[in-house]
Amino acid sequence: MLNLIRRDYILLKWQILIFIPFVLFFIFFGDHLDPAFIFLIASFYISFSTYTYDEKAETNRLLNSLPYTRKEIIASRYLGGMVHMIVAIAFTSALLFIFNKPYTVTDIAISSALFLVFASLFFPLFYVIKKGFFTPVVIISFLVISFIGPPIASFFANHVTAVTNFINNLSVPALYSGSVLVSMFIYAVSWGISVIIYERKAF
Amino acid sequence: MQIIISNSSKEPIYEQITNQIKSSILAGDLCKGTALPSIRKLAKELQVSVITTKRAYEELEKEGFIYSIVGKGSFIAEQNLEMMREKKLKVIEEQLMAAITNSREMDLPFEELQQLLNILYEE
Amino acid sequence: MENVVELKGVTKNFKGFSVENMNLEVKQGYITGFIGENGAGKSTTLKMIMNLLRPDAGEVNIFGMDYKQHEKEIKQRIGFVYDSNVFFEGLNVKDIKRIVAPAYKQWDDALFYRYVEQFELPLNKAIKTFSKGMQMKVSLAIALSHHAEFIIMDEPTAGLDPIFRRELLHLLQEIMEDGQRTIFFSTHITTDLDRIADYIALIQKGNLLFNHSIHEIEENYTLVKGSLDLLDRDTEQAFVHVHRTSTGFEALAKNVQNVEHTFGNDVVMERASLEDIMYYFKGGMQHA
């Protein structure tokens, strides 16, 4: 299964070279951006590059013909997602550090939590959506969520005061570790859903 | 061992193989104890399917021309040449008899039949 | 005799097409050709053998094992060659090997490089720049380099030039020489099979019509030609399908002895090629 994660890096050897300028671009031209956002974008970069690659090639036919079970293929996706996230965060922190841009552990925690939640939404979609539609669907839903997400969140914050009060009463470390835990739980549920979808697929 | 396969022949390929091995034995080109190539090797060489050479060897074995030892391969069996000659003669006799019967049916005189045989034999 | 593949009562339904209650055995140590026109269900069947597709009903056993429990063990022992390139297009042969090789316990690097040399494959060029034949050779080199006992091929000769087709057939015979391997390949180019296949399975509209050794086919099926007045309701029973023209009839018979018994020397009998058999079976189905 490690082979499958390693595979992503063989596949992306050129794209990883683009990765560094890609992140630098956000560092320099995104002064107004929260560092958490840069971490998030960087985390997505590797996972989604492999997904779009897999969509082009008949990779699922190949992987399923090799001695891997479908469960392992999905597991490699989800574990790979976390590995890619850690790699991306390490790279980005290094770059931020080199160029003397401030960031905090909180930024990393927020971006990890957000990455896990977004990945939980998009990974199963990849196995449902028809070939060629994945990238537009992801972009559109990303935009939609970015636009309608905050108003919905503030709507809930104003109207469901019990939840807001509960969150407000939490200490800051508890809040962040709690949200990471919740997002990991969501990620695990998403993993289970992807397995169910993938087990039923034909290639 | 030389074997030539014709794709356009009406004779099935396995029979072409058995017949040619038989004639090599009769002609004395293949002697007792000579090892034959393995079924798969022969199939590869002749570019025919394995099942074809397998069948050819099976037929040869049934008729006592070759014998097989598991794990070692197939070998030419000891031949009773005298008996084989007699068998062949008997076949020729039968075929000639059929020709004679046919000739009688159309009242072909013996001389003409003989002439025909002469011409064909010379060819 | 051992079977590498056993399909028992396998059924798969699609909209407008289904494979029905298929029973298929692939014998160990032989080449089985899987023939049928396009859309007859060859790919569907192959996919079920590879577990890319799960049957609605029935059993699929490979090496006597089922996919539920033994998927990895089974696939360790299978080499596959598909009709289109499934490898990562942008990568070169070396990188593809780096991705695929670790999946196999028995991967043999030396053997792989021997095939690379034999097939004259460039190692450092992206395979999307390869011709169809070259891409097939890449698949084949990979399929052969982990000592697979069962080689499954989907239309391997489609799109290849005649010279390479011959080379391929020769190569297949070479890898069959040790007697440990089994090959199952689908094709609609039947001339490929006339010589090297040991068994022929014919599929039509999702039904397996037969799975015979080439001897059974040669001994049973025959092409019969004769004049029209020989045909009547009874004599026609001997045929799979009859093709009539103003000058006479041509038909495929399933039983040579029957034809000899019924028509004697009044008809001409010829060896039926696989193509003839496919053609007449198709005609027969349309009239049934």
Coordinates of C-alpha atoms in Angstrom, one line a residue:
Chain A
M1 CA 0.0 0.0 0.0
L2 CA 2.9 2.3 0.6
N3 CA 3.8 1.6 -3.0
L4 CA 0.5 3.3 -4.0
I5 CA 1.4 6.4 -2.0
R6 CA 4.9 6.4 -3.3
R7 CA 3.4 6.1 -6.8
D8 CA 1.9 9.6 -6.4
Y9 CA 5.4 11.1 -6.1
I10 CA 6.7 9.2 -9.1
L11 CA 3.7 10.4 -11.1
L12 CA 4.1 14.0 -10.0
K13 CA 7.8 14.4 -10.3
W14 CA 7.4 17.3 -12.6
Q15 CA 4.4 18.8 -11.0
I16 CA 6.3 18.8 -7.7
L17 CA 8.8 21.1 -9.3
I18 CA 6.0 23.4 -10.1
F19 CA 4.8 23.1 -6.5
I20 CA 7.4 25.3 -5.1
P21 CA 6.9 28.3 -7.3
F22 CA 3.1 27.7 -6.9
V23 CA 3.4 28.1 -3.1
L24 CA 5.9 31.0 -3.5
F25 CA 3.4 32.8 -5.7
F26 CA 0.8 32.7 -2.9
I27 CA 3.4 33.7 -0.3
F28 CA 4.5 36.8 -2.2
F29 CA 1.4 38.0 -4.0
G30 CA -1.0 36.9 -1.3
D31 CA 0.1 39.3 1.5
H32 CA -3.5 39.8 2.6
L33 CA -4.1 36.0 2.7
D34 CA -4.1 34.2 5.9
P35 CA -1.2 31.8 6.2
A36 CA -3.8 29.1 6.9
F37 CA -5.2 29.6 3.4
I38 CA -1.7 29.1 1.9
F39 CA -1.3 25.9 3.9
L40 CA -4.7 24.7 2.7
I41 CA -4.0 25.4 -1.0
A42 CA -0.6 23.7 -0.8
S43 CA -2.2 20.7 0.9
F44 CA -4.7 20.3 -1.9
Y45 CA -2.2 20.7 -4.6
I46 CA -0.7 17.2 -4.4
S47 CA -3.8 15.2 -3.7
F48 CA -5.8 16.9 -6.5
S49 CA -3.0 16.6 -9.0
T50 CA -3.0 12.8 -8.5
Y51 CA -6.7 12.7 -8.8
T52 CA -6.8 14.6 -12.0
Y53 CA -4.0 12.5 -13.3
D54 CA -5.9 9.3 -12.4
E55 CA -9.0 10.7 -14.2
K56 CA -7.1 11.0 -17.4
A57 CA -5.4 7.6 -17.5
E58 CA -7.3 4.4 -17.1
T59 CA -5.7 4.1 -13.7
N60 CA -8.5 2.4 -12.0
R61 CA -8.3 -0.5 -14.5
L62 CA -4.6 -0.8 -13.9
L63 CA -4.7 -0.6 -10.1
N64 CA -7.5 -3.1 -9.9
S65 CA -5.6 -5.5 -12.1
L66 CA -2.6 -5.3 -10.0
P67 CA -2.5 -7.3 -6.7
Y68 CA -4.3 -4.7 -4.6
T69 CA -7.7 -4.9 -3.1
R70 CA -10.2 -2.2 -3.6
K71 CA -10.0 -1.4 0.1
E72 CA -6.3 -0.9 -0.1
I73 CA -6.7 1.4 -3.1
I74 CA -9.0 3.6 -1.2
A75 CA -6.9 3.4 1.9
S76 CA -3.9 4.6 0.0
R77 CA -6.0 7.6 -1.2
Y78 CA -7.0 8.6 2.3
L79 CA -3.7 7.9 4.0
G80 CA -1.9 9.4 1.0
G81 CA -4.1 12.5 1.5
M82 CA -2.8 12.9 5.0
V83 CA 0.8 12.2 3.9
H84 CA 0.5 14.8 1.1
M85 CA -0.9 17.3 3.6
I86 CA 2.0 16.8 6.0
V87 CA 4.5 17.1 3.2
A88 CA 2.8 20.2 1.9
I89 CA 2.7 21.8 5.3
A90 CA 6.4 21.0 5.9
F91 CA 7.4 22.5 2.6
T92 CA 5.2 25.5 3.1
S93 CA 6.4 26.2 6.6
A94 CA 9.9 25.9 5.4
L95 CA 9.3 28.4 2.6
L96 CA 7.4 30.8 4.9
F97 CA 10.3 30.5 7.4
I98 CA 12.9 31.2 4.7
F99 CA 11.1 34.2 3.5
N100 CA 10.5 35.5 7.0
K101 CA 6.7 35.4 6.8
P102 CA 4.9 34.9 10.1
Y103 CA 2.7 31.9 10.8
T104 CA 1.4 30.1 13.8
V105 CA 0.6 26.5 14.8
T106 CA -3.0 27.7 14.8
D107 CA -2.8 28.4 11.1
I108 CA -1.6 24.8 10.5
A109 CA -4.3 23.4 12.7
I110 CA -7.0 25.4 10.9
S111 CA -5.7 24.5 7.5
S112 CA -5.4 20.8 8.4
A113 CA -8.9 20.7 9.7
L114 CA -10.3 22.5 6.6
F115 CA -8.3 20.3 4.3
L116 CA -9.7 17.1 6.0
V117 CA -13.2 18.4 5.7
F118 CA -12.9 19.5 2.1
A119 CA -11.1 16.3 1.2
S120 CA -13.9 14.3 2.9
L121 CA -16.4 16.0 0.6
F122 CA -14.4 15.7 -2.6
F123 CA -12.7 12.3 -2.4
P124 CA -16.0 10.3 -2.6
L125 CA -17.2 12.6 -5.3
F126 CA -14.3 11.5 -7.4
Y127 CA -15.7 8.0 -7.5
V128 CA -19.3 9.1 -8.3
I129 CA -18.8 11.8 -10.9
K130 CA -18.3 10.8 -14.5
K131 CA -14.9 11.1 -16.2
G132 CA -14.0 14.6 -17.2
F133 CA -16.5 16.3 -14.8
F134 CA -14.5 16.0 -11.7
T135 CA -12.3 19.1 -12.0
P136 CA -15.2 21.5 -12.9
V137 CA -17.3 20.1 -10.2
V138 CA -14.6 20.6 -7.6
I139 CA -13.9 24.1 -8.7
I140 CA -17.5 25.1 -8.8
S141 CA -18.3 23.6 -5.5
F142 CA -15.2 25.1 -4.0
L143 CA -16.4 28.5 -5.1
V144 CA -19.9 27.9 -4.0
I145 CA -18.8 26.8 -0.6
S146 CA -16.5 29.8 -0.3
F147 CA -19.4 32.1 -1.1
I148 CA -22.2 30.7 0.8
G149 CA -20.2 29.0 3.5
P150 CA -19.5 32.1 5.6
P151 CA -23.1 33.5 5.5
I152 CA -24.5 30.1 6.5
A153 CA -22.0 29.9 9.3
S154 CA -22.9 33.3 10.6
F155 CA -26.6 32.5 10.2
F156 CA -26.1 29.4 12.4
A157 CA -23.9 31.4 14.8
N158 CA -26.7 34.0 15.2
H159 CA -29.6 31.7 15.4
V160 CA -28.4 28.5 17.0
T161 CA -27.0 30.3 20.1
A162 CA -26.6 27.1 22.1
V163 CA -23.9 25.9 19.8
T164 CA -22.2 29.3 19.6
N165 CA -22.2 29.6 23.3
F166 CA -20.8 26.1 23.7
I167 CA -18.0 27.0 21.2
N168 CA -17.3 30.3 22.8
N169 CA -16.9 28.7 26.2
L170 CA -14.2 26.3 25.0
S171 CA -10.6 27.2 25.6
V172 CA -8.6 28.0 22.5
P173 CA -6.4 24.8 22.6
A174 CA -9.6 22.7 23.2
L175 CA -11.3 24.5 20.3
Y176 CA -8.5 23.7 17.8
S177 CA -7.8 20.2 18.9
G178 CA -11.5 19.6 19.0
S179 CA -12.0 20.8 15.4
V180 CA -9.0 18.7 14.3
L181 CA -10.6 15.6 15.9
V182 CA -14.0 16.4 14.5
S183 CA -12.5 16.8 11.0
M184 CA -10.6 13.6 11.3
F185 CA -13.8 11.9 12.3
I186 CA -15.5 13.3 9.2
Y187 CA -12.5 12.1 7.1
A188 CA -12.9 8.6 8.5
V189 CA -16.6 8.6 7.7
S190 CA -15.8 9.8 4.2
W191 CA -13.2 7.0 3.9
G192 CA -15.9 4.5 4.7
I193 CA -18.3 5.9 2.2
S194 CA -15.6 5.9 -0.5
V195 CA -14.9 2.2 0.2
I196 CA -18.6 1.4 -0.2
I197 CA -18.8 3.3 -3.5
Y198 CA -15.6 1.9 -4.8
E199 CA -16.4 -1.7 -4.0
R200 CA -19.5 -1.5 -6.2
K201 CA -17.8 0.1 -9.2
A202 CA -17.0 -1.6 -12.5
F203 CA -13.9 -0.8 -14.5
Chain B
M1 CA 14.1 -34.7 -37.8
Q2 CA 12.4 -32.9 -40.7
I3 CA 8.7 -32.2 -40.6
I4 CA 6.9 -30.0 -43.2
I5 CA 3.4 -28.8 -42.4
S6 CA 1.0 -27.8 -45.1
N7 CA -1.8 -25.5 -44.1
S8 CA -3.8 -26.0 -47.2
S9 CA -3.7 -29.8 -47.0
K10 CA -7.0 -31.6 -46.2
E11 CA -5.0 -33.9 -43.9
P12 CA -5.3 -32.7 -40.3
I13 CA -2.0 -31.2 -39.0
Y14 CA -1.5 -33.9 -36.3
E15 CA -1.8 -36.6 -39.0
Q16 CA 0.8 -34.8 -41.1
I17 CA 3.1 -35.0 -38.1
T18 CA 2.4 -38.6 -37.3
N19 CA 2.8 -39.7 -40.9
Q20 CA 6.1 -37.9 -41.4
I21 CA 7.5 -39.3 -38.2
K22 CA 6.4 -42.7 -39.3
S23 CA 8.0 -42.4 -42.6
S24 CA 11.3 -41.2 -41.0
I25 CA 11.1 -44.3 -38.8
L26 CA 10.4 -46.6 -41.7
A27 CA 13.2 -45.0 -43.7
G28 CA 15.6 -45.6 -40.9
D29 CA 16.3 -41.9 -40.2
L30 CA 15.0 -42.3 -36.7
C31 CA 16.3 -45.3 -34.8
K32 CA 15.3 -47.0 -31.7
G33 CA 15.9 -44.9 -28.5
T34 CA 16.2 -41.6 -30.3
A35 CA 14.7 -38.8 -28.2
L36 CA 12.0 -36.8 -29.8
P37 CA 11.6 -33.1 -29.0
S38 CA 9.1 -32.4 -26.2
I39 CA 5.5 -31.8 -27.1
R40 CA 5.8 -28.1 -26.4
K41 CA 9.1 -27.6 -28.1
L42 CA 7.8 -29.3 -31.2
A43 CA 4.7 -27.2 -31.1
K44 CA 6.8 -24.0 -30.9
E45 CA 9.1 -25.1 -33.7
L46 CA 6.3 -26.0 -36.0
Q47 CA 4.2 -23.1 -34.9
V48 CA 1.2 -25.2 -34.2
S49 CA -0.8 -25.6 -31.0
V50 CA 0.4 -27.8 -28.2
I51 CA -2.7 -29.9 -28.3
T52 CA -1.9 -30.8 -31.9
T53 CA 1.6 -32.2 -31.2
K54 CA 0.3 -33.8 -28.1
R55 CA -2.3 -35.7 -30.1
A56 CA 0.3 -36.6 -32.7
Y57 CA 2.5 -38.2 -30.0
E58 CA -0.5 -39.9 -28.5
E59 CA -1.4 -41.5 -31.8
L60 CA 2.2 -42.6 -32.4
E61 CA 2.3 -44.1 -28.9
K62 CA -0.9 -45.9 -29.4
E63 CA 0.4 -47.5 -32.6
G64 CA 3.6 -48.4 -30.8
F65 CA 6.0 -46.2 -32.8
I66 CA 7.2 -44.3 -29.7
Y67 CA 7.1 -44.6 -26.0
S68 CA 7.1 -41.9 -23.3
I69 CA 8.7 -41.8 -19.9
V70 CA 7.2 -39.3 -17.5
G71 CA 9.6 -36.4 -16.9
K72 CA 12.0 -37.6 -19.5
G73 CA 10.2 -37.3 -22.8
S74 CA 9.3 -39.5 -25.8
F75 CA 11.6 -41.9 -27.6
I76 CA 11.4 -44.0 -30.7
A77 CA 10.4 -47.6 -29.9
E78 CA 11.9 -50.7 -31.2
Q79 CA 10.3 -51.5 -34.5
N80 CA 9.5 -54.7 -36.0
L81 CA 10.3 -53.6 -39.5
E82 CA 9.3 -56.9 -41.1
M83 CA 5.8 -56.7 -39.6
M84 CA 5.5 -53.1 -40.6
R85 CA 6.4 -53.9 -44.1
E86 CA 3.7 -56.6 -44.2
K87 CA 1.2 -54.2 -42.8
K88 CA 2.0 -51.7 -45.5
L89 CA 1.8 -54.3 -48.2
K90 CA -1.6 -55.3 -47.0
V91 CA -2.8 -51.7 -47.3
I92 CA -1.4 -51.5 -50.8
E93 CA -3.1 -54.8 -51.7
E94 CA -6.4 -53.4 -50.5
Q95 CA -6.0 -50.2 -52.5
L96 CA -5.1 -52.0 -55.6
M97 CA -8.1 -54.3 -55.1
A98 CA -10.3 -51.2 -55.0
A99 CA -8.8 -50.0 -58.3
I100 CA -9.4 -53.4 -59.9
T101 CA -13.0 -53.4 -58.8
N102 CA -13.5 -50.0 -60.2
S103 CA -11.8 -51.0 -63.5
R104 CA -14.1 -54.0 -63.8
E105 CA -17.1 -51.9 -63.3
M106 CA -16.3 -49.9 -66.4
D107 CA -14.9 -52.9 -68.3
L108 CA -11.4 -51.4 -68.4
P109 CA -9.0 -54.1 -69.8
F110 CA -6.1 -55.3 -67.7
E111 CA -3.6 -54.0 -70.2
E112 CA -4.9 -50.5 -69.9
L113 CA -4.9 -50.6 -66.2
Q114 CA -1.3 -51.8 -66.3
Q115 CA -0.4 -49.0 -68.6
L116 CA -2.0 -46.5 -66.2
L117 CA 0.0 -47.9 -63.3
N118 CA 3.2 -47.7 -65.3
I119 CA 2.6 -44.1 -66.2
L120 CA 1.7 -43.2 -62.6
Y121 CA 4.6 -45.1 -61.1
E122 CA 7.1 -43.4 -63.4
E123 CA 6.0 -40.0 -62.3
Chain C
M1 CA -7.0 -31.8 -16.0
E2 CA -6.8 -28.7 -13.9
N3 CA -8.7 -25.5 -14.7
V4 CA -7.2 -22.1 -14.1
V5 CA -10.5 -20.4 -14.6
E6 CA -13.9 -21.7 -13.7
L7 CA -17.0 -19.7 -14.3
K8 CA -20.1 -21.3 -12.9
G9 CA -23.5 -19.9 -13.8
V10 CA -22.1 -16.4 -14.2
T11 CA -24.8 -13.8 -15.0
K12 CA -24.3 -10.1 -15.5
N13 CA -27.1 -7.8 -16.7
F14 CA -26.7 -4.5 -18.3
K15 CA -29.3 -2.3 -20.1
G16 CA -30.0 -4.0 -23.3
F17 CA -27.3 -6.6 -22.9
S18 CA -26.5 -9.5 -20.6
V19 CA -24.2 -12.4 -20.1
E20 CA -26.4 -15.2 -19.1
N21 CA -25.6 -18.2 -17.0
M22 CA -22.1 -18.7 -18.4
N23 CA -20.1 -21.8 -17.6
L24 CA -16.5 -21.5 -18.8
E25 CA -13.4 -23.4 -18.0
V26 CA -9.9 -22.5 -19.1
K27 CA -7.5 -25.4 -18.9
Q28 CA -4.1 -25.1 -17.4
G29 CA -1.1 -25.3 -19.7
Y30 CA -2.9 -24.4 -22.9
I31 CA -3.8 -21.4 -25.0
T32 CA -7.5 -20.8 -25.1
G33 CA -8.8 -18.3 -27.7
F34 CA -12.0 -16.4 -26.9
I35 CA -13.8 -15.4 -30.0
G36 CA -16.9 -13.6 -30.8
E37 CA -17.9 -10.5 -32.7
N38 CA -17.6 -7.0 -31.2
G39 CA -20.1 -6.6 -28.4
A40 CA -20.7 -10.3 -27.9
G41 CA -19.5 -10.1 -24.3
K42 CA -15.9 -10.9 -24.5
S43 CA -14.7 -7.8 -22.6
T44 CA -17.4 -8.3 -20.0
T45 CA -16.3 -11.8 -19.4
L46 CA -12.7 -10.9 -19.2
K47 CA -13.5 -8.1 -16.7
M48 CA -15.3 -10.6 -14.5
I49 CA -12.3 -12.9 -14.7
M50 CA -10.1 -10.0 -13.6
N51 CA -12.7 -8.9 -10.9
L52 CA -13.0 -5.5 -12.5
L53 CA -16.7 -6.2 -12.7
R54 CA -18.6 -8.3 -10.3
P55 CA -21.2 -10.8 -11.6
D56 CA -24.8 -10.4 -10.5
A57 CA -24.9 -14.2 -9.9
G58 CA -22.7 -17.2 -10.2
E59 CA -19.2 -18.1 -9.2
V60 CA -15.8 -17.0 -10.5
N61 CA -12.9 -19.2 -9.4
I62 CA -9.3 -18.5 -10.5
F63 CA -6.7 -21.1 -9.6
G64 CA -9.5 -22.7 -7.6
M65 CA -9.8 -19.6 -5.4
D66 CA -12.5 -16.9 -5.2
Y67 CA -11.9 -13.1 -5.2
K68 CA -13.7 -12.5 -2.0
Q69 CA -11.0 -14.1 0.1
H70 CA -8.0 -14.3 -2.2
E71 CA -7.9 -11.3 -4.5
K72 CA -4.2 -10.5 -3.9
E73 CA -3.0 -14.1 -4.2
I74 CA -4.9 -14.5 -7.4
K75 CA -3.6 -11.3 -9.0
Q76 CA -0.1 -12.0 -8.0
R77 CA -0.2 -14.9 -10.4
I78 CA -1.9 -13.1 -13.3
G79 CA -0.3 -11.1 -16.1
F80 CA -2.7 -8.9 -18.1
V81 CA -2.5 -7.2 -21.4
Y82 CA -5.4 -4.9 -22.4
D83 CA -6.5 -3.6 -25.7
S84 CA -5.7 0.0 -24.7
N85 CA -2.9 1.5 -22.8
V86 CA -3.7 1.5 -19.0
F87 CA -0.4 2.8 -18.0
F88 CA 0.3 6.4 -17.1
E89 CA 0.7 8.0 -20.4
G90 CA 3.1 10.7 -19.4
L91 CA 5.6 8.4 -17.8
N92 CA 8.4 6.5 -19.4
V93 CA 8.9 2.7 -19.2
K94 CA 11.4 3.0 -16.3
D95 CA 8.9 5.0 -14.1
I96 CA 6.1 2.7 -15.0
K97 CA 8.2 -0.2 -13.9
R98 CA 9.0 1.6 -10.7
I99 CA 5.3 1.9 -10.0
V100 CA 4.2 -1.6 -11.0
A101 CA 7.1 -3.7 -9.9
P102 CA 6.7 -3.3 -6.1
A103 CA 3.2 -4.7 -6.4
Y104 CA 4.5 -8.1 -7.3
K105 CA 6.4 -10.4 -4.9
Q106 CA 8.0 -12.3 -7.7
W107 CA 9.0 -9.4 -9.8
D108 CA 12.2 -10.2 -11.8
D109 CA 14.1 -7.1 -12.9
A110 CA 16.6 -9.0 -14.9
L111 CA 13.8 -10.7 -16.9
F112 CA 12.1 -7.4 -17.4
Y113 CA 15.2 -5.8 -18.9
R114 CA 15.7 -8.8 -21.1
Y115 CA 12.2 -8.3 -22.6
V116 CA 12.9 -4.6 -22.9
E117 CA 15.9 -5.4 -24.9
Q118 CA 14.1 -8.1 -26.9
F119 CA 11.2 -5.7 -27.7
E120 CA 13.6 -2.8 -28.3
L121 CA 11.7 -0.5 -25.9
P122 CA 13.1 2.9 -25.2
L123 CA 13.3 3.3 -21.5
N124 CA 13.3 7.1 -21.2
K125 CA 10.5 8.1 -23.6
A126 CA 7.0 8.8 -22.5
I127 CA 4.8 5.9 -23.6
K128 CA 2.2 8.2 -25.0
T129 CA 4.6 8.7 -27.9
F130 CA 4.7 4.9 -28.6
S131 CA 2.9 3.2 -31.4
K132 CA 0.1 0.9 -30.5
G133 CA 2.3 -2.1 -31.0
M134 CA 5.0 -0.7 -28.8
Q135 CA 2.5 0.1 -26.0
M136 CA 1.3 -3.5 -26.3
K137 CA 4.9 -4.7 -25.9
V138 CA 5.2 -2.6 -22.7
S139 CA 2.2 -4.3 -21.3
L140 CA 3.5 -7.7 -22.4
A141 CA 6.9 -7.1 -20.9
I142 CA 5.3 -6.2 -17.6
A143 CA 2.9 -9.1 -17.7
L144 CA 5.7 -11.5 -18.3
S145 CA 8.2 -10.2 -15.7
H146 CA 6.6 -11.4 -12.6
H147 CA 6.4 -15.1 -13.5
A148 CA 2.7 -15.0 -13.9
E149 CA 1.2 -18.4 -14.5
F150 CA -1.9 -17.1 -16.2
I151 CA -1.7 -14.5 -18.9
I152 CA -5.0 -12.8 -19.9
M153 CA -5.1 -10.7 -22.9
D154 CA -7.9 -8.6 -24.3
E155 CA -7.7 -8.2 -28.1
P156 CA -3.9 -8.1 -28.0
T157 CA -3.5 -8.2 -31.8
A158 CA -6.0 -5.5 -32.6
G159 CA -4.3 -2.6 -34.3
L160 CA -1.1 -4.4 -34.8
D161 CA 0.6 -4.8 -38.1
P162 CA 0.8 -8.4 -39.5
I163 CA 4.5 -8.8 -38.9
F164 CA 4.3 -7.9 -35.3
R165 CA 1.2 -10.1 -34.9
R166 CA 3.3 -13.0 -36.1
E167 CA 6.1 -12.1 -33.7
L168 CA 3.6 -12.0 -30.9
L169 CA 2.2 -15.4 -31.7
H170 CA 5.6 -16.8 -31.8
L171 CA 6.5 -15.2 -28.5
L172 CA 3.4 -16.6 -26.9
Q173 CA 4.4 -20.1 -28.0
E174 CA 7.8 -19.5 -26.5
I175 CA 6.5 -18.6 -23.1
M176 CA 4.2 -21.7 -23.2
E177 CA 7.2 -24.0 -23.6
D178 CA 7.7 -24.7 -20.0
G179 CA 4.2 -26.0 -19.7
Q180 CA 3.4 -24.0 -16.5
R181 CA 1.6 -21.2 -18.2
T182 CA -1.9 -20.7 -19.3
I183 CA -3.0 -18.1 -21.8
F184 CA -6.5 -16.8 -22.4
F185 CA -7.0 -14.3 -25.0
S186 CA -9.9 -12.6 -26.7
T187 CA -9.8 -11.7 -30.4
H188 CA -12.0 -11.2 -33.3
I189 CA -9.2 -11.9 -35.7
T190 CA -9.6 -15.6 -35.9
T191 CA -6.6 -16.3 -38.2
D192 CA -4.4 -15.6 -35.2
L193 CA -5.9 -18.6 -33.4
D194 CA -6.1 -21.1 -36.2
R195 CA -2.6 -22.3 -35.5
I196 CA -1.6 -21.6 -31.9
A197 CA -4.8 -22.0 -29.9
D198 CA -5.5 -25.3 -28.2
Y199 CA -9.1 -24.5 -27.2
I200 CA -11.6 -22.1 -28.7
A201 CA -14.5 -20.6 -26.8
L202 CA -17.1 -18.9 -28.9
I203 CA -19.4 -16.3 -27.4
Q204 CA -22.4 -14.7 -29.0
K205 CA -24.8 -12.2 -27.6
G206 CA -23.7 -13.0 -24.1
N207 CA -24.0 -16.8 -24.5
L208 CA -21.1 -19.2 -24.6
L209 CA -21.9 -21.4 -27.6
F210 CA -19.0 -23.8 -27.1
N211 CA -15.6 -24.3 -25.7
H212 CA -13.9 -27.0 -27.7
S213 CA -10.4 -28.3 -28.4
I214 CA -9.4 -27.4 -31.9
H215 CA -9.6 -31.2 -32.7
E216 CA -13.2 -31.4 -31.7
I217 CA -13.9 -28.4 -33.9
E218 CA -12.0 -29.9 -36.8
E219 CA -13.6 -33.2 -36.5
N220 CA -17.2 -32.0 -35.9
Y221 CA -17.7 -28.9 -37.9
T222 CA -17.6 -28.9 -41.7
L223 CA -18.6 -26.7 -44.5
V224 CA -21.0 -28.4 -46.9
K225 CA -21.8 -27.3 -50.4
G226 CA -24.3 -28.8 -52.7
S227 CA -27.3 -28.2 -55.0
L228 CA -30.5 -26.8 -53.7
D229 CA -32.7 -29.9 -54.5
L230 CA -30.8 -31.8 -51.7
L231 CA -32.4 -29.6 -49.1
D232 CA -35.7 -30.4 -47.4
R233 CA -37.1 -30.1 -43.9
D234 CA -35.3 -33.3 -42.7
T235 CA -32.0 -32.9 -44.3
E236 CA -31.7 -29.3 -43.2
Q237 CA -31.7 -30.6 -39.6
A238 CA -28.0 -31.5 -40.0
F239 CA -27.0 -27.9 -40.3
V240 CA -26.3 -25.0 -38.0
H241 CA -27.4 -22.6 -40.7
V242 CA -27.9 -22.8 -44.5
H243 CA -26.9 -20.1 -46.9
R244 CA -28.8 -20.3 -50.2
T245 CA -27.9 -18.8 -53.5
S246 CA -29.3 -19.4 -57.0
T247 CA -26.4 -21.7 -57.8
G248 CA -26.6 -23.9 -54.7
F249 CA -26.3 -23.9 -51.0
E250 CA -23.5 -23.6 -48.5
A251 CA -24.0 -24.6 -44.9
L252 CA -22.2 -25.4 -41.7
A253 CA -22.8 -28.8 -40.2
K254 CA -22.1 -29.8 -36.6
N255 CA -21.6 -33.5 -37.2
V256 CA -19.5 -34.7 -40.1
Q257 CA -20.7 -38.3 -39.9
N258 CA -24.3 -37.2 -40.1
V259 CA -23.7 -35.3 -43.3
E260 CA -21.8 -38.2 -44.8
H261 CA -24.7 -40.5 -43.9
T262 CA -27.4 -38.2 -45.2
F263 CA -25.8 -36.9 -48.4
G264 CA -23.0 -39.3 -49.2
N265 CA -21.0 -38.1 -52.1
D266 CA -23.6 -35.7 -53.4
V267 CA -22.1 -32.8 -51.5
V268 CA -18.7 -31.2 -51.3
M269 CA -17.3 -31.0 -47.8
E270 CA -14.6 -28.6 -46.7
R271 CA -12.8 -27.8 -43.5
A272 CA -14.6 -25.0 -41.7
S273 CA -12.5 -22.1 -40.6
L274 CA -13.2 -20.4 -37.3
E275 CA -14.5 -17.5 -39.3
D276 CA -16.9 -19.7 -41.1
I277 CA -18.1 -21.1 -37.8
M278 CA -18.6 -17.6 -36.4
Y279 CA -20.4 -16.5 -39.5
Y280 CA -22.8 -19.4 -39.7
F281 CA -23.6 -19.4 -36.0
K282 CA -24.5 -15.8 -36.3
G283 CA -26.8 -16.5 -39.3
G284 CA -28.3 -19.4 -37.4
M285 CA -29.2 -17.2 -34.5
Q286 CA -30.9 -14.6 -36.6
H287 CA -33.2 -17.2 -38.1
A288 CA -34.0 -19.0 -34.9

